[in-house]
Coordinates of C-alpha atoms and ligand atoms in Angstrom, one line a residue:
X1 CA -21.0 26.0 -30.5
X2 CA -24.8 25.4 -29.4
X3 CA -25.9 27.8 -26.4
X4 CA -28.5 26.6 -24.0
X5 CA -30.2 28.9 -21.4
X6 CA -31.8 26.5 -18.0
X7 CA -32.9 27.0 -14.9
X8 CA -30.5 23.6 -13.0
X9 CA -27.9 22.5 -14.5
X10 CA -26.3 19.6 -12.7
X11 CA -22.2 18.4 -13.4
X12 CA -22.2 14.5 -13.3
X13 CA -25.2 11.6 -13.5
X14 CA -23.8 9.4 -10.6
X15 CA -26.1 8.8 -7.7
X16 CA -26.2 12.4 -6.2
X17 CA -26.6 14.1 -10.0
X18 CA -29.3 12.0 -11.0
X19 CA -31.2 12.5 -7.7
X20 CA -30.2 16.3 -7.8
X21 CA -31.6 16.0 -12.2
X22 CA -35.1 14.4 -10.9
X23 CA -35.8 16.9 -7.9
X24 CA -35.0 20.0 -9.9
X25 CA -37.4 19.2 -12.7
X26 CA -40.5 17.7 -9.8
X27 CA -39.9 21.6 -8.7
X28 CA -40.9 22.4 -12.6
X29 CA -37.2 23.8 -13.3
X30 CA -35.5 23.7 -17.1
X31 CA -32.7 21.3 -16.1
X32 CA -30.0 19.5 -17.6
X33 CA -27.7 16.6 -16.2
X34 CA -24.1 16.3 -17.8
X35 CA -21.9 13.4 -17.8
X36 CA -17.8 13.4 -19.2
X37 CA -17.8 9.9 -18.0
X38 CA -19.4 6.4 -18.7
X39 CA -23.3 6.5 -17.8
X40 CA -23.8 3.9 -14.4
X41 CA -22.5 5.6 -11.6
X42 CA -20.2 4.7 -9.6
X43 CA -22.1 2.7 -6.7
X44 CA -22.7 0.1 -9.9
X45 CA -20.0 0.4 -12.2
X46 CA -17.1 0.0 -10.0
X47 CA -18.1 0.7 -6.3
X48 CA -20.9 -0.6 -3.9
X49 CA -22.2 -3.7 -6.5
X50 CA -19.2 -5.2 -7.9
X51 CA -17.5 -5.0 -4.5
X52 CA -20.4 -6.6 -2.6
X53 CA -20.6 -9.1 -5.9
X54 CA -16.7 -10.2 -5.2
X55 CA -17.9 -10.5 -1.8
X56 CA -20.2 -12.7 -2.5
X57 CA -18.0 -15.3 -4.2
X58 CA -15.4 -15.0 -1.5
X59 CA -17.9 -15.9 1.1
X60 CA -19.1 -18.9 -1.2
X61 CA -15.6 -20.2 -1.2
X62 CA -15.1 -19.8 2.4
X63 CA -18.1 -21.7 3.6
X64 CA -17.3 -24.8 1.2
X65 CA -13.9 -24.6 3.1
X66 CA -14.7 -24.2 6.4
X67 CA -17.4 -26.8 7.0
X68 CA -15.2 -29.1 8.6
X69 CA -15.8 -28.0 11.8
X70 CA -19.5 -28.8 11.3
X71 CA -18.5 -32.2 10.3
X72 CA -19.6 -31.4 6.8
X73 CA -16.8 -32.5 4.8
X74 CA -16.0 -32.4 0.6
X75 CA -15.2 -35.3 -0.9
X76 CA -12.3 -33.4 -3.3
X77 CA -10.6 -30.6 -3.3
X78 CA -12.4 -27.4 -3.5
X79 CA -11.8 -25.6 -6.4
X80 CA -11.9 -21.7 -7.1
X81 CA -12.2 -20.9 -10.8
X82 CA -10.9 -17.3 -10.9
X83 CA -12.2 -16.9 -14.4
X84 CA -15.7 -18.0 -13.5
X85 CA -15.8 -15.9 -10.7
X86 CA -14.8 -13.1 -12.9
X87 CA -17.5 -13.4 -15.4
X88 CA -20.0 -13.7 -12.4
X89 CA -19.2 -10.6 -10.9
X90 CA -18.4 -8.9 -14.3
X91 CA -22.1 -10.1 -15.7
X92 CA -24.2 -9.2 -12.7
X93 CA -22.3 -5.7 -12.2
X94 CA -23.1 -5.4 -16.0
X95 CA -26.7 -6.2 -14.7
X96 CA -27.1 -3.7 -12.0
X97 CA -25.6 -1.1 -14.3
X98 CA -28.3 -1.6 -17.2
X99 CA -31.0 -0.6 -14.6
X100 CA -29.2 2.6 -14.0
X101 CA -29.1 2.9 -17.7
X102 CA -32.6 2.5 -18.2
X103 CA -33.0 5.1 -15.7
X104 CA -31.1 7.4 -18.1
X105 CA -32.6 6.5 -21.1
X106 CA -36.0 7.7 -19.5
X107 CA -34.3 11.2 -19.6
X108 CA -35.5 13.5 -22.1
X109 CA -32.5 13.5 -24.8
X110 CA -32.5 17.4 -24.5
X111 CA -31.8 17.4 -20.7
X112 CA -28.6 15.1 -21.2
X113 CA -25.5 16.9 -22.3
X114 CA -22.7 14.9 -22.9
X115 CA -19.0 16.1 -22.3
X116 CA -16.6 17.1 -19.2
X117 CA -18.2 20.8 -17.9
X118 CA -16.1 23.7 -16.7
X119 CA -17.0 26.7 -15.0
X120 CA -17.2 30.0 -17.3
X121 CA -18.0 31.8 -14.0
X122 CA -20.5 31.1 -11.7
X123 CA -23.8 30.7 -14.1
X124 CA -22.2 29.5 -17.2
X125 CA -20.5 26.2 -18.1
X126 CA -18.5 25.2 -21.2
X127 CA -18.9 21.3 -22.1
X128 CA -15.6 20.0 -23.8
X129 CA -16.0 22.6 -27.1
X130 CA -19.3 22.0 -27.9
X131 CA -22.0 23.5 -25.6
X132 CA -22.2 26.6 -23.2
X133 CA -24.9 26.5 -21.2
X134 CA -26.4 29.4 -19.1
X135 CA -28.2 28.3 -15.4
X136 CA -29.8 30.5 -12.9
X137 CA -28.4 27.3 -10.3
X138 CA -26.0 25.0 -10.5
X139 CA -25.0 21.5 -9.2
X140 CA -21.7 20.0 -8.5
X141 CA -22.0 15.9 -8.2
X142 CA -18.9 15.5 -9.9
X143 CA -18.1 12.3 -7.3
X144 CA -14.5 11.4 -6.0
X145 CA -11.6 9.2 -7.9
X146 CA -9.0 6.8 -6.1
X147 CA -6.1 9.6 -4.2
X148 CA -3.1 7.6 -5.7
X149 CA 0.3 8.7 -4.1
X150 CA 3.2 9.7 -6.8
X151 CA 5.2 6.9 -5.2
X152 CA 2.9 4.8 -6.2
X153 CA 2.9 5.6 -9.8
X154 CA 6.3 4.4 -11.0
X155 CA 5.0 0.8 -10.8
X156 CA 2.9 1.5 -13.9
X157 CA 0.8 -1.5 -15.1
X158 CA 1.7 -3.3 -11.6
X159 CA -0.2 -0.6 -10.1
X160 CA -4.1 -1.1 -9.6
X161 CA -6.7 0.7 -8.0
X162 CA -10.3 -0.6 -7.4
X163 CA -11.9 0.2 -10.8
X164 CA -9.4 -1.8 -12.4
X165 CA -10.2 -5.4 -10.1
X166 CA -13.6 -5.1 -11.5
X167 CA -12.1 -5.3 -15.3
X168 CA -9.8 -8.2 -14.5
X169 CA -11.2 -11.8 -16.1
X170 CA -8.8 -13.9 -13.9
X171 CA -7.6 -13.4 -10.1
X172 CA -3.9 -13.1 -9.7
X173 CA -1.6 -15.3 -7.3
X174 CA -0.8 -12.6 -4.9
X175 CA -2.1 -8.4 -4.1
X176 CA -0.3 -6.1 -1.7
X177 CA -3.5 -3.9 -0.5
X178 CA -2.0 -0.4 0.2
X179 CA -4.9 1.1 2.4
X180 CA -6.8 -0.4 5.7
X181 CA -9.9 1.7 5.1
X182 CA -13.4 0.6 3.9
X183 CA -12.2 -0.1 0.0
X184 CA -8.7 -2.3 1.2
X185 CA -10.3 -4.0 3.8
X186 CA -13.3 -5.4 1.9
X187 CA -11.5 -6.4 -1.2
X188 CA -8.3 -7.6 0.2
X189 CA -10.2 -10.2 2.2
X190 CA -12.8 -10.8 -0.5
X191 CA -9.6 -11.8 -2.5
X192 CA -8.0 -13.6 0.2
X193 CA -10.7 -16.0 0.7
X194 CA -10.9 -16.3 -3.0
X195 CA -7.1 -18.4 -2.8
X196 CA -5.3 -15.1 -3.5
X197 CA -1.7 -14.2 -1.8
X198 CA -3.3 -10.8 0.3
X199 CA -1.0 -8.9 2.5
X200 CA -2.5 -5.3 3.4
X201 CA 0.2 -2.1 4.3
X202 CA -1.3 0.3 6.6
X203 CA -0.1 3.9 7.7
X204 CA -2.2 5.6 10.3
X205 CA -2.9 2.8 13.0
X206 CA -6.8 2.6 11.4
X207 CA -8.6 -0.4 10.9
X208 CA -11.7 0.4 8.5
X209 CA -13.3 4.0 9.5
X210 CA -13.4 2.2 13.4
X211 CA -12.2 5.2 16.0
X212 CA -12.9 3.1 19.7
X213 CA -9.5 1.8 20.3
X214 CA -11.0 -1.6 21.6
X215 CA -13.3 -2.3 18.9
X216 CA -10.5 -1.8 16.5
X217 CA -8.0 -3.9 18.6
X218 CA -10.8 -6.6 18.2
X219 CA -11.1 -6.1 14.3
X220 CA -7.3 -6.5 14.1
X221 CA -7.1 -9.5 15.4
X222 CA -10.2 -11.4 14.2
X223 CA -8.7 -10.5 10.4
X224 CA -4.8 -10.9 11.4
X225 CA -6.2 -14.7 11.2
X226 CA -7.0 -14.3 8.0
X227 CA -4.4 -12.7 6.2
X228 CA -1.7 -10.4 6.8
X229 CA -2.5 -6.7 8.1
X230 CA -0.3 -3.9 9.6
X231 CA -2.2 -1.3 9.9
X232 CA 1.1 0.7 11.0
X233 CA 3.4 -0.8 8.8
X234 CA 7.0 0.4 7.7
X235 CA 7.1 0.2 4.2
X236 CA 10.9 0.5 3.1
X237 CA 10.8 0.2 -0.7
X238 CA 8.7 -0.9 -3.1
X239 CA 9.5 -1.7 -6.9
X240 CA 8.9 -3.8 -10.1
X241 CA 10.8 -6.8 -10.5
X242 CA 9.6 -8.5 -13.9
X243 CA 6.0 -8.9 -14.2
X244 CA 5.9 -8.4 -9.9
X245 CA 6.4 -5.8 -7.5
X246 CA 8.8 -6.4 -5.0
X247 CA 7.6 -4.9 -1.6
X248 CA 10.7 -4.6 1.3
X249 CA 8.8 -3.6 4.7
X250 CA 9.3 -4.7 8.7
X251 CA 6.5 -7.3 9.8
X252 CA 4.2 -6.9 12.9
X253 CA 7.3 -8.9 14.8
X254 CA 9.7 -6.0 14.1
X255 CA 11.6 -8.8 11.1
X256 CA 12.8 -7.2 8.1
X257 CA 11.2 -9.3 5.2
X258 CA 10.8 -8.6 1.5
X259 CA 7.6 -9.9 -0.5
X260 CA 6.6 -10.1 -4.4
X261 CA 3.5 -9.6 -5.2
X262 CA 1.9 -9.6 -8.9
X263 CA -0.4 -6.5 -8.2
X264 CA -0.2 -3.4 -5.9
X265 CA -4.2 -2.4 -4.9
X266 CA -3.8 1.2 -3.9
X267 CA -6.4 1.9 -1.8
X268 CA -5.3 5.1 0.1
X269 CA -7.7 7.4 -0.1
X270 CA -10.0 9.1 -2.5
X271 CA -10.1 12.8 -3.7
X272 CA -12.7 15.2 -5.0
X273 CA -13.3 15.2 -8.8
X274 CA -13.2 18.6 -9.0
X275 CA -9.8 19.5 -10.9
X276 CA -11.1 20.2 -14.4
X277 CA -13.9 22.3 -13.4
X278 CA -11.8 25.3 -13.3
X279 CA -13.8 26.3 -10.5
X280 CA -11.2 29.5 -10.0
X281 CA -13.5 31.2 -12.7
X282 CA -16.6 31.5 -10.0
X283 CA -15.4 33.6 -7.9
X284 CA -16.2 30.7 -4.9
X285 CA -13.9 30.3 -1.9
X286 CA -12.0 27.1 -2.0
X287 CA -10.7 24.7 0.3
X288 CA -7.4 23.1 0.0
X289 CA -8.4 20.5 -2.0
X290 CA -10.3 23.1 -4.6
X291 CA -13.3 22.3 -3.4
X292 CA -15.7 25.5 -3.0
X293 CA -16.8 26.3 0.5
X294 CA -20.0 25.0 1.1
X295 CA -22.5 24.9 4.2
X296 CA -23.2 20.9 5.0
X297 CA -26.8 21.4 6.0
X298 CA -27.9 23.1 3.0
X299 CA -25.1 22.0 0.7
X300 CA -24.7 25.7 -1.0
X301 CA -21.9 27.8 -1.6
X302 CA -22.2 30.8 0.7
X303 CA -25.0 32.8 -0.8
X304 CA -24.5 32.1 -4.6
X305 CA -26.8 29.5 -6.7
X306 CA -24.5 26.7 -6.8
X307 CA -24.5 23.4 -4.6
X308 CA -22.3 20.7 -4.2
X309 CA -23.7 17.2 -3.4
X310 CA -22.5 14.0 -3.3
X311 CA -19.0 12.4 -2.6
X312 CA -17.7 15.5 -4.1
X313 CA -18.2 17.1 -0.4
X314 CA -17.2 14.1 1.5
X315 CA -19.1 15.2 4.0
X316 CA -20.4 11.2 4.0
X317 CA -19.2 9.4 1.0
X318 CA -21.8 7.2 1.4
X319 CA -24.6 6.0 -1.2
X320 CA -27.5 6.5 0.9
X321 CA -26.1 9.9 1.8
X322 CA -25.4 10.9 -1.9
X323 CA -28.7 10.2 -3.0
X324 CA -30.1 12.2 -0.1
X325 CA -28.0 15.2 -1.0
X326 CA -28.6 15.0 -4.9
X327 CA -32.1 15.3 -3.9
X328 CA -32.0 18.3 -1.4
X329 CA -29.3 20.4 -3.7
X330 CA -31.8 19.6 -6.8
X331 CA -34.8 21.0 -4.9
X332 CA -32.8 23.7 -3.7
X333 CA -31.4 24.9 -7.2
X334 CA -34.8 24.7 -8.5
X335 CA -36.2 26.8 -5.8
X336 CA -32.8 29.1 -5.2
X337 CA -33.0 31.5 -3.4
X338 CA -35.5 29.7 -1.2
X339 CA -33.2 27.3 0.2
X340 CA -33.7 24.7 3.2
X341 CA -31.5 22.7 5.0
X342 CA -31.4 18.9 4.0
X343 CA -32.8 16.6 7.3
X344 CA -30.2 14.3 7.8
X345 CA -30.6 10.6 9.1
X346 CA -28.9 9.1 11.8
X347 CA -25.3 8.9 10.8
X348 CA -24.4 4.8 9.6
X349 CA -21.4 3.1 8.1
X350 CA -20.8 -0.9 7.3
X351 CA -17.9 -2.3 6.4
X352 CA -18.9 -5.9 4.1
X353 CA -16.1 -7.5 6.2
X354 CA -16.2 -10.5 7.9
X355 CA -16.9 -10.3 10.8
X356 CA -18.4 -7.2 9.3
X357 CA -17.5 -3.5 11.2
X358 CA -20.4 -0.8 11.8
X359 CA -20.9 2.5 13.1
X360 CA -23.9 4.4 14.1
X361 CA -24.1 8.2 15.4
X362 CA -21.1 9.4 16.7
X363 CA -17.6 7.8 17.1
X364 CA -16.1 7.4 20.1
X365 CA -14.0 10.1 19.5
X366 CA -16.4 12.6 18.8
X367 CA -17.9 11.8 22.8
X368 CA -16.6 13.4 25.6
X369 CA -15.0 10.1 27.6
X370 CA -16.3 12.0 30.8
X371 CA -20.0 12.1 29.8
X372 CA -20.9 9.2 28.5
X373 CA -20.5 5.1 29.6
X374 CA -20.1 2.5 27.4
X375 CA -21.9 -0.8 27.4
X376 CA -20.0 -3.9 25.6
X377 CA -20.7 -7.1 24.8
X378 CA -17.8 -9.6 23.5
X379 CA -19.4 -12.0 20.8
X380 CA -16.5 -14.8 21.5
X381 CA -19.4 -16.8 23.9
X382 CA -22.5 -15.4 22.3
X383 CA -25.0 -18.1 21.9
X384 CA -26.4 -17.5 18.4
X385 CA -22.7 -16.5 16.6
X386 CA -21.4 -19.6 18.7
X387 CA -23.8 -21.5 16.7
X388 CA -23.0 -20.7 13.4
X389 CA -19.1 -20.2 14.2
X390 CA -19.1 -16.7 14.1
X391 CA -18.6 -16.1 17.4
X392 CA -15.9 -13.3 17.2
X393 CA -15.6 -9.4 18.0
X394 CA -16.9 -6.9 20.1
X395 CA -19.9 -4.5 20.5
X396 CA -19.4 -0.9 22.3
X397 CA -23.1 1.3 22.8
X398 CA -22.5 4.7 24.1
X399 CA -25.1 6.2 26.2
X400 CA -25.8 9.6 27.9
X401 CA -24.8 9.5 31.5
X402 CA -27.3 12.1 32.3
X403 CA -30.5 10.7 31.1
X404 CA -29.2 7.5 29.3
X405 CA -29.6 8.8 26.2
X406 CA -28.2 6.0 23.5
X407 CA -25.8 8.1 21.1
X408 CA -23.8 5.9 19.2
X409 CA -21.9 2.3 18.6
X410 CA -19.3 1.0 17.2
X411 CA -18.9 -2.9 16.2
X412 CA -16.9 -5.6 14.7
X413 CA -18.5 -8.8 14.9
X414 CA -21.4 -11.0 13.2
X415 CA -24.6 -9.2 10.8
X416 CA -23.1 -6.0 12.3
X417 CA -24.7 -4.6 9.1
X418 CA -28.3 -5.8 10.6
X419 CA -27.3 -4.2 13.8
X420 CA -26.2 -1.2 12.3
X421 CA -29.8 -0.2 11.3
X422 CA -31.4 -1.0 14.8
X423 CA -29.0 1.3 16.1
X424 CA -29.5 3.9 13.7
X425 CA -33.0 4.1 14.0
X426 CA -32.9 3.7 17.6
X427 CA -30.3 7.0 17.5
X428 CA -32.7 9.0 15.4
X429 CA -35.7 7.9 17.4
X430 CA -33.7 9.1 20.3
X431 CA -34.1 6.7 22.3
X432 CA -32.8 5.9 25.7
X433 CA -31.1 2.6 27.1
X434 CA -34.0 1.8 29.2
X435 CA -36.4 2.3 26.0
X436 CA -34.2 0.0 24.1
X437 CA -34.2 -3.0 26.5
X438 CA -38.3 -2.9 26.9
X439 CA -38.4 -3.5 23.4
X440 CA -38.7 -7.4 22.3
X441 CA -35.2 -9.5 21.7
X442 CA -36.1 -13.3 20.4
X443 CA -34.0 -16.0 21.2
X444 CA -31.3 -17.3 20.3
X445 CA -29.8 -14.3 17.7
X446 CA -27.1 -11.8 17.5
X447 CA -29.4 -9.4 18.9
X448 CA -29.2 -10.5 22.5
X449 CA -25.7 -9.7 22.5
X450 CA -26.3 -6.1 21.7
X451 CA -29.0 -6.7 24.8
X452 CA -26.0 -7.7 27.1
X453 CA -24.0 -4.5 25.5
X454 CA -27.3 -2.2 26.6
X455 CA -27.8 -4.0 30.1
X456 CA -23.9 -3.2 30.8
X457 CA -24.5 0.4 29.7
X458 CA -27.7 0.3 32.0
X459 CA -25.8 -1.3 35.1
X460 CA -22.7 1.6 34.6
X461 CA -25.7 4.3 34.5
X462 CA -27.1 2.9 37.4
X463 CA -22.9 3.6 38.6
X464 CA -22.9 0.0 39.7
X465 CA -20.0 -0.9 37.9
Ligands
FAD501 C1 -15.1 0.1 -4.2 C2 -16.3 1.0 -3.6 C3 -17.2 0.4 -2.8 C4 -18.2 1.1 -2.2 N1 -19.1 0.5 -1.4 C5 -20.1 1.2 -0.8 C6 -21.1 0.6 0.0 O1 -21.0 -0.7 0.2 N2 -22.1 1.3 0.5 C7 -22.1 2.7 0.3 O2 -23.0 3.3 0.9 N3 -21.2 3.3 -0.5 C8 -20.2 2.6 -1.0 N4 -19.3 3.3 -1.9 C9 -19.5 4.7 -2.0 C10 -20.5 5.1 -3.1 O3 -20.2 4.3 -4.3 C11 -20.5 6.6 -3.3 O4 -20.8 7.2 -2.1 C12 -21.5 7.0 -4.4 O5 -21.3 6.3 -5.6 C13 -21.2 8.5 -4.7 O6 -22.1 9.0 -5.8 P1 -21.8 10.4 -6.5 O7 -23.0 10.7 -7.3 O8 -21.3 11.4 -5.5 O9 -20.6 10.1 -7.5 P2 -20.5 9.3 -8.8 O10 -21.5 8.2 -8.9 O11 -19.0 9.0 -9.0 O12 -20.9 10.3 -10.0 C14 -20.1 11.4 -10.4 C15 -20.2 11.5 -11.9 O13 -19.7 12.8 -12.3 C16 -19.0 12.7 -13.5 N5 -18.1 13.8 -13.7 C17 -17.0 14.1 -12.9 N6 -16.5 15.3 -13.4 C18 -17.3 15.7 -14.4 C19 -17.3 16.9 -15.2 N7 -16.4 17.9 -15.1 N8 -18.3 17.0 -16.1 C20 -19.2 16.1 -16.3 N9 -19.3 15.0 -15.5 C21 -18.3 14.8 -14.6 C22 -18.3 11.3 -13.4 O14 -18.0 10.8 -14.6 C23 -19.4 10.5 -12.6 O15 -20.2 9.8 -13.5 C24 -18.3 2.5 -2.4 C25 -17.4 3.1 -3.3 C26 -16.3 2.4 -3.8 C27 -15.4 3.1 -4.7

């Protein structure tokens, strides 16, 4: 058993560890990053780039069918080779993944400790039956893993959660997506495009992390053309059947109906990696989920050295927002007890959709219905998404009523990820509607609808509407 005495130690290298790793050692500290799992992370190994890679392909295949209306026509069938697009996405996540591993191997081999850590008690941390290692601080970026409901399990190898899609060499004929949010929404329609058999079960009424009830009705029926999704669906059974799972559920129309499908893609959730770290031996206060009780701002648990970053705290399981946290809990270890709160930016989310989904600042449902308006634009007769045949979905802005202060948007509709950071910025610049419309909008683009969305706000300020 070696014994190692540092100032930072930091549980996982994904985004938020590695950030947390770099910052703590800037500040001068002893540190060591440890990994249990695969070095990459997750954004490249099996999250942001593969997703955004299958993506890619699906959009590919959708243009070459869809031209028609253009009068471009193929001469031929189009085919989709499920194999090639396979080994694309497979080779350029591979790709993305080396460049996080170079990024490793720039580590000092000392600071890299290999093995799963658990908590001793709150300074010292066993990894698998090798190491102990003593810190004066401590970081938690252990990450998050699929939340896979018992029920689901007894389908064994039929049963498939994201990581798994990104290991396949061939698409199958036919996926039952369990899960409307962010993961099922972007990969069941990625692999719908791509010629496969997508129907996608959900259970709460959500569409994607979309709160504004209009937006969402909007988002529902701009993908209902596309494939299958009940986002409230009554699921009756569910079981293999041969090499398929047999899914028994009432449609949309209230029909009883019974489907096969070669995969299930659970996609219901993620939870905290946090279950091995025997975390009861720190003395911390837990939450429900075992998670220690942390305060968001400066990410640290009550008063005690250790800091919990990342998706881990899914405070924002975001990328941006993980490598913003590594980075403030690594500083913050280093320079415990001096702690200071992380300055957060303007809250964003995209959805790689299409059309694409995108909030900025706060939801709809975090307003107060009474003290805000609304501005909207519908994109069905917006010039520029007209033009190129994207011309579905809807914009809502929410503004201040006293003072016009722009708060917030939510959006399904065309580049809503290009959108998504004018809004942002224009959030943290806190900017008002009227400062927003003197600024410059070119013709003809997507832009001038969120113009018409910021004049309606403007005219139901003004109380003319
Ligand atoms: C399919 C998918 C698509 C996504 N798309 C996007 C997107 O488009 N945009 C976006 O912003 N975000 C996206 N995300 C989210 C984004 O990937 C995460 O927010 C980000 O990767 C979180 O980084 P992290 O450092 O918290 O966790 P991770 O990168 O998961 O790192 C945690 C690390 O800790 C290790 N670990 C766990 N327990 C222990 C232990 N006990 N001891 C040692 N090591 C341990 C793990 O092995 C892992 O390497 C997506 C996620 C998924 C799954």
């Amino acid at each position: 058993m070696h014994t190692l005495t540092v100032d930072v130690a930091v549980i996982g290298a994904g985004t938020a560890g590695l950030a947390a790793y770099r910052a703590a050692v800037a500040q001068g500290a002893r540190s060591v990053v440890i990994e249990g799992g695969p070095y990459g992370t997750t954004c490249a190994r099996v999250g942001c780039m593969p997703s955004k890679l299958l993506i890619a392909a699906a959009e590919a295949a959708h243009s070459a069918q869809h031209g028609a209306a253009f009068g471009v026509h193929i001469d031929g069938r189009v085919v989709i080779d499920g194999r090639e697009v396979m080994t694309r996405v497979k080779s350029e996540r591979d790709r993305f993944v080396g460049f996080v591993l170079d990024g490793v191997a720039s580590i000092p081999e000392e600071d890299k400790l290999v093995g799963y850590a658990r908590f001793i008690d709150k300074n010292t941390l066993q990894i698998d039956d090798h190491t102990r290692v003593h810190a004066r601080s401590i970081v938690i970026a252990t990450g998050s893993s699929p939340a896979v409901a018992p029920s689901f399990q007894a389908l064994g190898d039929r049963l498939v959660v994201n990581d798994d899609i990104f290991e396949w060499d061939d698409l199958p004929a036919s996926v039952a997506v369990f899960g409307p949010g962010v993961i099922g929404l972007e990969l069941g329609q990625a692999l719908a495009r791509l010629g496969v058999r997508v129907r996608v079960f959900g259970a709460s009424g959500r569409v994607g992390p979309l709160t504004d009830p209009a937006v969402r009705a909007s988002a529902l029926e701009a993908f209902n053309q596309e494939f299958a999704l009940d986002p409230a669906a009554q699921v009756e059974a569910m079981q293999n059947e041969g090499d398929a799972v047999s899914v028994r559920f009432t449609d949309r129309n209230g029909l009883p109906r019974s489907e096969r499908f070669d995969y299930v893609l659970a996609a219901t959730g993620r939870r905290p990696n946090v279950a091995g770290l025997a975390l009861e031996n720190t003395g911390l206060s837990l939450d429900a989920r075992g998670v220690p009780l942390f305060d968001p701002a400066t990410l640290q648990c009550g008063t005690e050295p250790v800091f919990v970053a990342g998706d881990v705290n899914d405070v924002l399981p975001l990328l941006h927002e993980a490598a913003d946290e590594g980075r403030s809990a690594g500083r913050n270890a280093a320079c415990w007890p001096d702690v200071v709160p992380l300055t957060r930016t303007a809250a964003m989310a995209v959805v790689f959709s299409d059309p694409q989904i995108m909030l900025v600042g706060k939801h709809f449902t975090e307003l107060d219905p009474q003290s805000i308006v609304v501005g909207e634009v519908s994109f069905a007769n917006q010039g520029r998404s007209r033009v190129m045949l994207e011309n579905r979905g809807l914009l809502h802005v929410y503004a201040e009523r006293d003072g016009g202060r722009f708060v917030g948007a939510e959006m399904v509709g065309p580049r809503a990820e290009h959108l998504a950071h004018l809004l942002a910025w224009s959030v943290q610049q806190k900017l008002t509607i009227a400062q927003m419309l003197a600024m410059p909008f070119y013709h003809p683009v997507i832009e001038e609808g969120l113009r018409t969305a910021l004049r309606d706000a403007e005219t139901r300020l003004r109380g003319d509407d």
